[in-house]
GROMACS .gro file of N, CA, C and O in nm:
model
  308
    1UNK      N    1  -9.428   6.865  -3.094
    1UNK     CA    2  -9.369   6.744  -3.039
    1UNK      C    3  -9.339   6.648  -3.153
    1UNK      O    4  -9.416   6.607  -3.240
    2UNK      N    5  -9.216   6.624  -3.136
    2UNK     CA    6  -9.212   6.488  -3.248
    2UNK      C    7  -9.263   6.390  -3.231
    2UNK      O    8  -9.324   6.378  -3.126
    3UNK      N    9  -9.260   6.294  -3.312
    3UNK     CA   10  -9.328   6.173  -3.305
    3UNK      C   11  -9.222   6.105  -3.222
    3UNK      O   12  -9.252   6.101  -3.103
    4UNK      N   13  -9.076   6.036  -3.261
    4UNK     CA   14  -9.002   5.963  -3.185
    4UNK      C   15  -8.998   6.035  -3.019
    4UNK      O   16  -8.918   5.997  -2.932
    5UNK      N   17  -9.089   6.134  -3.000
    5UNK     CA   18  -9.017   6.173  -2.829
    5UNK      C   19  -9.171   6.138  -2.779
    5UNK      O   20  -9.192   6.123  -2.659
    6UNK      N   21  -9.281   6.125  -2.876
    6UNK     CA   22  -9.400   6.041  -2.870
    6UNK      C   23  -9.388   5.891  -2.810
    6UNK      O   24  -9.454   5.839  -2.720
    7UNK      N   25  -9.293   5.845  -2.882
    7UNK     CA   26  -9.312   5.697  -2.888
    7UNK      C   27  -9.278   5.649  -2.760
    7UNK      O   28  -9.339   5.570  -2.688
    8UNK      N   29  -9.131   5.730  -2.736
    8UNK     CA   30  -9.020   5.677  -2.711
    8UNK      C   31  -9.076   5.757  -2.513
    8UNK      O   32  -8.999   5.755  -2.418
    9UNK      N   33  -9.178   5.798  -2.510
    9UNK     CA   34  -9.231   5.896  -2.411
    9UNK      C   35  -9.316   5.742  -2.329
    9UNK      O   36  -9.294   5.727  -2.209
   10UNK      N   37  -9.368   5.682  -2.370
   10UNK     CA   38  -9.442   5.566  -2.346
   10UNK      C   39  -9.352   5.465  -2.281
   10UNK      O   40  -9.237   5.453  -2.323
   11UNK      N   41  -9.399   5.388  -2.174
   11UNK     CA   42  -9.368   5.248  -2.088
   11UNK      C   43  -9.400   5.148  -2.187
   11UNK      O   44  -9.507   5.087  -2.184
   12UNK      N   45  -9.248   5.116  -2.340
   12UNK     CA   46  -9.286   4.960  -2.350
   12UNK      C   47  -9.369   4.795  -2.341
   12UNK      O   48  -9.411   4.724  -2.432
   13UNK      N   49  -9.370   4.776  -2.192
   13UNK     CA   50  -9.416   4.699  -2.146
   13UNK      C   51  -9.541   4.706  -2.081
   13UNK      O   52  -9.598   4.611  -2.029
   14UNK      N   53  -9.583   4.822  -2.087
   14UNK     CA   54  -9.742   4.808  -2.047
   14UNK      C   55  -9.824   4.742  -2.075
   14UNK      O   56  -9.904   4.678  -2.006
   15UNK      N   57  -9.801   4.759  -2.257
   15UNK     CA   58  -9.912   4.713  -2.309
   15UNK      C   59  -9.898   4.513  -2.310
   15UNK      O   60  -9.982   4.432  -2.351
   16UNK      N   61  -9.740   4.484  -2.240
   16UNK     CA   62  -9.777   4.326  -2.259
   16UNK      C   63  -9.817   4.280  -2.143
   16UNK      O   64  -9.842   4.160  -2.127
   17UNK      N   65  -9.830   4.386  -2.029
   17UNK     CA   66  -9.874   4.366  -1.901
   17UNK      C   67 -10.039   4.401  -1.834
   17UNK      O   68 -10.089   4.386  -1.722
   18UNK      N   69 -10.093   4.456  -1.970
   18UNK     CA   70 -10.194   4.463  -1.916
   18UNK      C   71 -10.328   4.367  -1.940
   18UNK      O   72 -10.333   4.281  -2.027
   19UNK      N   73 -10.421   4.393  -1.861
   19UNK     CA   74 -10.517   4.283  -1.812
   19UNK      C   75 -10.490   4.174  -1.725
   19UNK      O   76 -10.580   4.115  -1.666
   20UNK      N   77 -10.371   4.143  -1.715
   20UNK     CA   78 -10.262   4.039  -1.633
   20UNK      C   79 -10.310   3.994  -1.519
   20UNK      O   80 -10.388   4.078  -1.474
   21UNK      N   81 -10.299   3.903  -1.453
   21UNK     CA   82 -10.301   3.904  -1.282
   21UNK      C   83 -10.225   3.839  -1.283
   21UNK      O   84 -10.274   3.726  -1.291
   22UNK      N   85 -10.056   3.833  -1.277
   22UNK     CA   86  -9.989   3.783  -1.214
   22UNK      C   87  -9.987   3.721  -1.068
   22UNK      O   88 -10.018   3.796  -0.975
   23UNK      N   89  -9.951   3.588  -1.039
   23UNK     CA   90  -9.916   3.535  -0.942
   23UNK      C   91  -9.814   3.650  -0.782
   23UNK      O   92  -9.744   3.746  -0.815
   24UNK      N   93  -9.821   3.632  -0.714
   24UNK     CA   94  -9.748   3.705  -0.642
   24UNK      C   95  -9.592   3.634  -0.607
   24UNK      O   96  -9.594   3.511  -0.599
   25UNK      N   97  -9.505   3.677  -0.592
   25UNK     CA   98  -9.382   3.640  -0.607
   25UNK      C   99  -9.348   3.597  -0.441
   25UNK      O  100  -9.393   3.674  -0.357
   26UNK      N  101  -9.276   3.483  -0.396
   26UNK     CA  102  -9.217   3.438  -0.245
   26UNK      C  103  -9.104   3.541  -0.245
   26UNK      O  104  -9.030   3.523  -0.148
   27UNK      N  105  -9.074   3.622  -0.306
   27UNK     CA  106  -8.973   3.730  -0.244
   27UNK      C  107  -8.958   3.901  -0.260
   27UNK      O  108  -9.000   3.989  -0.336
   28UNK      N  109  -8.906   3.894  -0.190
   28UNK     CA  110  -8.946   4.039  -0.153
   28UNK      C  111  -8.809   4.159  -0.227
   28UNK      O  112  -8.707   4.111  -0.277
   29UNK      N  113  -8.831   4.295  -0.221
   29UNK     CA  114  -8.728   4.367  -0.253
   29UNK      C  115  -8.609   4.368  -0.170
   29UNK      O  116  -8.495   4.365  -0.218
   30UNK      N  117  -8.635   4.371  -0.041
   30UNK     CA  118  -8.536   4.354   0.043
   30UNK      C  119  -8.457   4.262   0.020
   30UNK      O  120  -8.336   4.283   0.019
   31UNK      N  121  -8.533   4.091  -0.014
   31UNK     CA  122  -8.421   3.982  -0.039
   31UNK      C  123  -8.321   4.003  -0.178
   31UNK      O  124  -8.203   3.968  -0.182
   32UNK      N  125  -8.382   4.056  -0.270
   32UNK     CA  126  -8.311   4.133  -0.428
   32UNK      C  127  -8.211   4.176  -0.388
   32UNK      O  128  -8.103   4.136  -0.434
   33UNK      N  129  -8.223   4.297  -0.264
   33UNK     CA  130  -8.136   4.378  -0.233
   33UNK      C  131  -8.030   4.301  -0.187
   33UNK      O  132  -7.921   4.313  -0.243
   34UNK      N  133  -8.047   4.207  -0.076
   34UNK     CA  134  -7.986   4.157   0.014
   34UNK      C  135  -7.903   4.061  -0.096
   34UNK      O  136  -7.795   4.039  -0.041
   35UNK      N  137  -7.903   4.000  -0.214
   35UNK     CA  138  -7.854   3.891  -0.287
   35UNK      C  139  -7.771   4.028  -0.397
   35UNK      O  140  -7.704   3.986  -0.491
   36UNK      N  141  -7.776   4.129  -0.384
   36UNK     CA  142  -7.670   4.244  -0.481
   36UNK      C  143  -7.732   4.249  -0.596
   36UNK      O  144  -7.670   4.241  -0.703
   37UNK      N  145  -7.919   4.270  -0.584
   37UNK     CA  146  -7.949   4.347  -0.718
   37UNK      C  147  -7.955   4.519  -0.692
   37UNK      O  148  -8.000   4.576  -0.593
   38UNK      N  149  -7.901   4.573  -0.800
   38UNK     CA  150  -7.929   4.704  -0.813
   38UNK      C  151  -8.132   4.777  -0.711
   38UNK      O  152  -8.240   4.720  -0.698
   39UNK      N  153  -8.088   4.901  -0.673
   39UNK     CA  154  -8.291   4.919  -0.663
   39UNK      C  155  -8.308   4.976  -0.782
   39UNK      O  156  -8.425   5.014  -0.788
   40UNK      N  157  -8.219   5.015  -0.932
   40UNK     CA  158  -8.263   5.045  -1.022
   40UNK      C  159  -8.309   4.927  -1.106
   40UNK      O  160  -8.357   4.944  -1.218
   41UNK      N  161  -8.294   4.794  -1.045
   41UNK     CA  162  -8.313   4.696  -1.141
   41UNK      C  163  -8.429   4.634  -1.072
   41UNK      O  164  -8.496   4.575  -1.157
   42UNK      N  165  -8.477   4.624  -0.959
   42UNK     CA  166  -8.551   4.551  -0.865
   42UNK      C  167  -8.688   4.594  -0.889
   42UNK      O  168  -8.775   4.547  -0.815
   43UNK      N  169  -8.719   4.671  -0.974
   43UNK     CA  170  -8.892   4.646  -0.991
   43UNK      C  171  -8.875   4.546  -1.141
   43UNK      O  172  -8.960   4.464  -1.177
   44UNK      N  173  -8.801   4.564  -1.183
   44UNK     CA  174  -8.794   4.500  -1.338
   44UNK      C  175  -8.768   4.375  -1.324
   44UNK      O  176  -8.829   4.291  -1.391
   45UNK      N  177  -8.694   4.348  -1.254
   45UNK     CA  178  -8.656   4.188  -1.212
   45UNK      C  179  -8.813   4.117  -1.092
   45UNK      O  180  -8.838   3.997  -1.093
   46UNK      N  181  -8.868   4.181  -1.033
   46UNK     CA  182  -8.979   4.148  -1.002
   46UNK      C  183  -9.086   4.149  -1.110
   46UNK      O  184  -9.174   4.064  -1.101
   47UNK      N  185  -9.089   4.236  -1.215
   47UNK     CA  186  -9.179   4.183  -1.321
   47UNK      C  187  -9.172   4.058  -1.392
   47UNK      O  188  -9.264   3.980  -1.412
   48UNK      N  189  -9.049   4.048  -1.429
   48UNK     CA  190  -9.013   3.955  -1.500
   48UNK      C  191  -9.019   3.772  -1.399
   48UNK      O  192  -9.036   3.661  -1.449
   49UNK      N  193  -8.998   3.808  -1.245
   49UNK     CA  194  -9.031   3.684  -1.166
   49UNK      C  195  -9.125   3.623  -1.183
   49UNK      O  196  -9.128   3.502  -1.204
   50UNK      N  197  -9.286   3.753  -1.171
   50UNK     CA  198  -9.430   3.717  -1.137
   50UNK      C  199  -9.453   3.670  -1.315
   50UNK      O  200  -9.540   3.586  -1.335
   51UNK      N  201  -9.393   3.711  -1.410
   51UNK     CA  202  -9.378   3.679  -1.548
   51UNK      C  203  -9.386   3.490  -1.567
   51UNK      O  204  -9.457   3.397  -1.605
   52UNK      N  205  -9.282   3.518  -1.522
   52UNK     CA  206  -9.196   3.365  -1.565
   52UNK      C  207  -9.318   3.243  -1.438
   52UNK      O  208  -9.380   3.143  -1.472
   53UNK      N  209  -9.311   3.306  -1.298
   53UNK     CA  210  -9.438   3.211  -1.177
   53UNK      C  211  -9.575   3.152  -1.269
   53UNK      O  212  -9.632   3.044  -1.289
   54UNK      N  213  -9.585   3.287  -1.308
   54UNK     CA  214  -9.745   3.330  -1.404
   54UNK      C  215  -9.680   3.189  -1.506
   54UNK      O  216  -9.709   3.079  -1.459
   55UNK      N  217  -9.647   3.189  -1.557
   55UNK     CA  218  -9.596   3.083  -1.700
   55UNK      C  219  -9.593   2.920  -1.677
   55UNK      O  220  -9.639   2.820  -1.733
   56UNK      N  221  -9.515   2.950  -1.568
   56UNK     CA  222  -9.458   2.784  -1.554
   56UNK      C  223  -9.500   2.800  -1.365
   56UNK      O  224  -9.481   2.904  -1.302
   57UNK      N  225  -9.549   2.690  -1.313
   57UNK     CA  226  -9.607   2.695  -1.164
   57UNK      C  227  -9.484   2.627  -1.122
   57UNK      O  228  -9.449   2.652  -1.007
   58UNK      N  229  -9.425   2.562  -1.177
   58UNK     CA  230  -9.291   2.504  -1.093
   58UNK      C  231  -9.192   2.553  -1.004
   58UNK      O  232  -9.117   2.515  -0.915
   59UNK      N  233  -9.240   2.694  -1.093
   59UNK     CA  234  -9.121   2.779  -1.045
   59UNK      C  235  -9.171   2.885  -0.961
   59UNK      O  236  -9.139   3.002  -0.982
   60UNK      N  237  -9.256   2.846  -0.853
   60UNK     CA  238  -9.282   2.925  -0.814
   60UNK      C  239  -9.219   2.896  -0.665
   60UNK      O  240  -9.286   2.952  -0.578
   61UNK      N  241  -9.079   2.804  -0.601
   61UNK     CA  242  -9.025   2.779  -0.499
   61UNK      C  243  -8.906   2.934  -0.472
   61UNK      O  244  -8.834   2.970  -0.565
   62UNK      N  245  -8.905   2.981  -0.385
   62UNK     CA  246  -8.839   3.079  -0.298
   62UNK      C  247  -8.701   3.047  -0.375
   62UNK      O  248  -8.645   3.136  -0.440
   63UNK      N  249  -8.667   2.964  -0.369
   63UNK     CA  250  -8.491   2.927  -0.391
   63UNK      C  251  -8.485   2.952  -0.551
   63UNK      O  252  -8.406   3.040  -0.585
   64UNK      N  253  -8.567   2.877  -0.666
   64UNK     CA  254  -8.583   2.913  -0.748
   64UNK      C  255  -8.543   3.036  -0.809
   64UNK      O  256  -8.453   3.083  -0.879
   65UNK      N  257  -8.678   3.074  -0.737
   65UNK     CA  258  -8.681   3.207  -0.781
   65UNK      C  259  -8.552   3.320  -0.756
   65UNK      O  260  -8.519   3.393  -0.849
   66UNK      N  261  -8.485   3.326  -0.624
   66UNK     CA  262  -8.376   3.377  -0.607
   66UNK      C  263  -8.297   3.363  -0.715
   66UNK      O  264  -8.289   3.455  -0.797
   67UNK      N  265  -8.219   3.231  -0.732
   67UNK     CA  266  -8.145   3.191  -0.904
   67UNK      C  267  -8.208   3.263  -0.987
   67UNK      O  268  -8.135   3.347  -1.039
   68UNK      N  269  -8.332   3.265  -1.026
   68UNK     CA  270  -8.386   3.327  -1.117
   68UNK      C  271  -8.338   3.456  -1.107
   68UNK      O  272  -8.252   3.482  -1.191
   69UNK      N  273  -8.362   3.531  -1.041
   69UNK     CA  274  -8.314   3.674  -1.020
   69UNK      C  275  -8.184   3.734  -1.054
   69UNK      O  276  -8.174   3.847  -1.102
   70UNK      N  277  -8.085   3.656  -1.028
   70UNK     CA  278  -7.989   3.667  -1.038
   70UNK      C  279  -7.955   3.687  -1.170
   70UNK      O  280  -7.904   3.790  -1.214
   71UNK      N  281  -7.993   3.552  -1.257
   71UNK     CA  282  -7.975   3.563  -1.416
   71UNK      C  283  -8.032   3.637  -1.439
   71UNK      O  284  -7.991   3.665  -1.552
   72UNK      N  285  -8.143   3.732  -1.406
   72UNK     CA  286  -8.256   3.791  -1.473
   72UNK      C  287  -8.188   3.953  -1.470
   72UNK      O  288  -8.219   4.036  -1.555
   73UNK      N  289  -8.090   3.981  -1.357
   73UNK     CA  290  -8.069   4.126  -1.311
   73UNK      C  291  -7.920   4.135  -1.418
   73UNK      O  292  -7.877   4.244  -1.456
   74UNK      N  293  -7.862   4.020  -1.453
   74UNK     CA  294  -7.710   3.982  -1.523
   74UNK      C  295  -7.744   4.008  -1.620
   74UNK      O  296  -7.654   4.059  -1.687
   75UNK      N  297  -7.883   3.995  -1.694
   75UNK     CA  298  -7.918   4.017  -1.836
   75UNK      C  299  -7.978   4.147  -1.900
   75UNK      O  300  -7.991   4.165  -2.021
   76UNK      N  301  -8.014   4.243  -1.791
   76UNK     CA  302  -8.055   4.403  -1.769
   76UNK      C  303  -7.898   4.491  -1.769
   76UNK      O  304  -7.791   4.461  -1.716
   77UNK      N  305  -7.922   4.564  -1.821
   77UNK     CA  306  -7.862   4.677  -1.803
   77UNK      C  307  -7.880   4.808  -1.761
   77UNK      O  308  -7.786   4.887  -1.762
   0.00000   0.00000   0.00000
């Protein structure tokens, strides 16, 4: 096995996600769906929600967060 199919074999973001307890997010996959995010993008854009809730408590209003999503799924590829 090479090393780069080593590396590159591993989930990125684990390691900045772990020990975590993220906040729980006011929305759901269905509403993602329902506003035209990808379901290939909709667990990632839910990480990055409970991310940003977890950070700043302001932002933890339903409407918010929707906007949020939006920019958040525009900036994924």
């Amino acid at each position: 096995m090479k090393r780069s199919s080593l590396i590159y074999g591993f989930n990125p973001y684990a390691l900045r996600s772990a020990g975590r307890n993220d906040p729980l997010v006011a929305v759901s996959l269905q509403e993602l769906a329902r506003i035209g995010i990808p379901a290939r993008k909709a667990p990632r854009v839910m990480q990055e929600l409970q991310a940003l809730a977890a950070a700043d408590p302001s932002l933890r209003g339903r409407e918010t967060l929707l906007k949020l999503a939006r920019h958040i799924a525009a900036q994924l590829w």
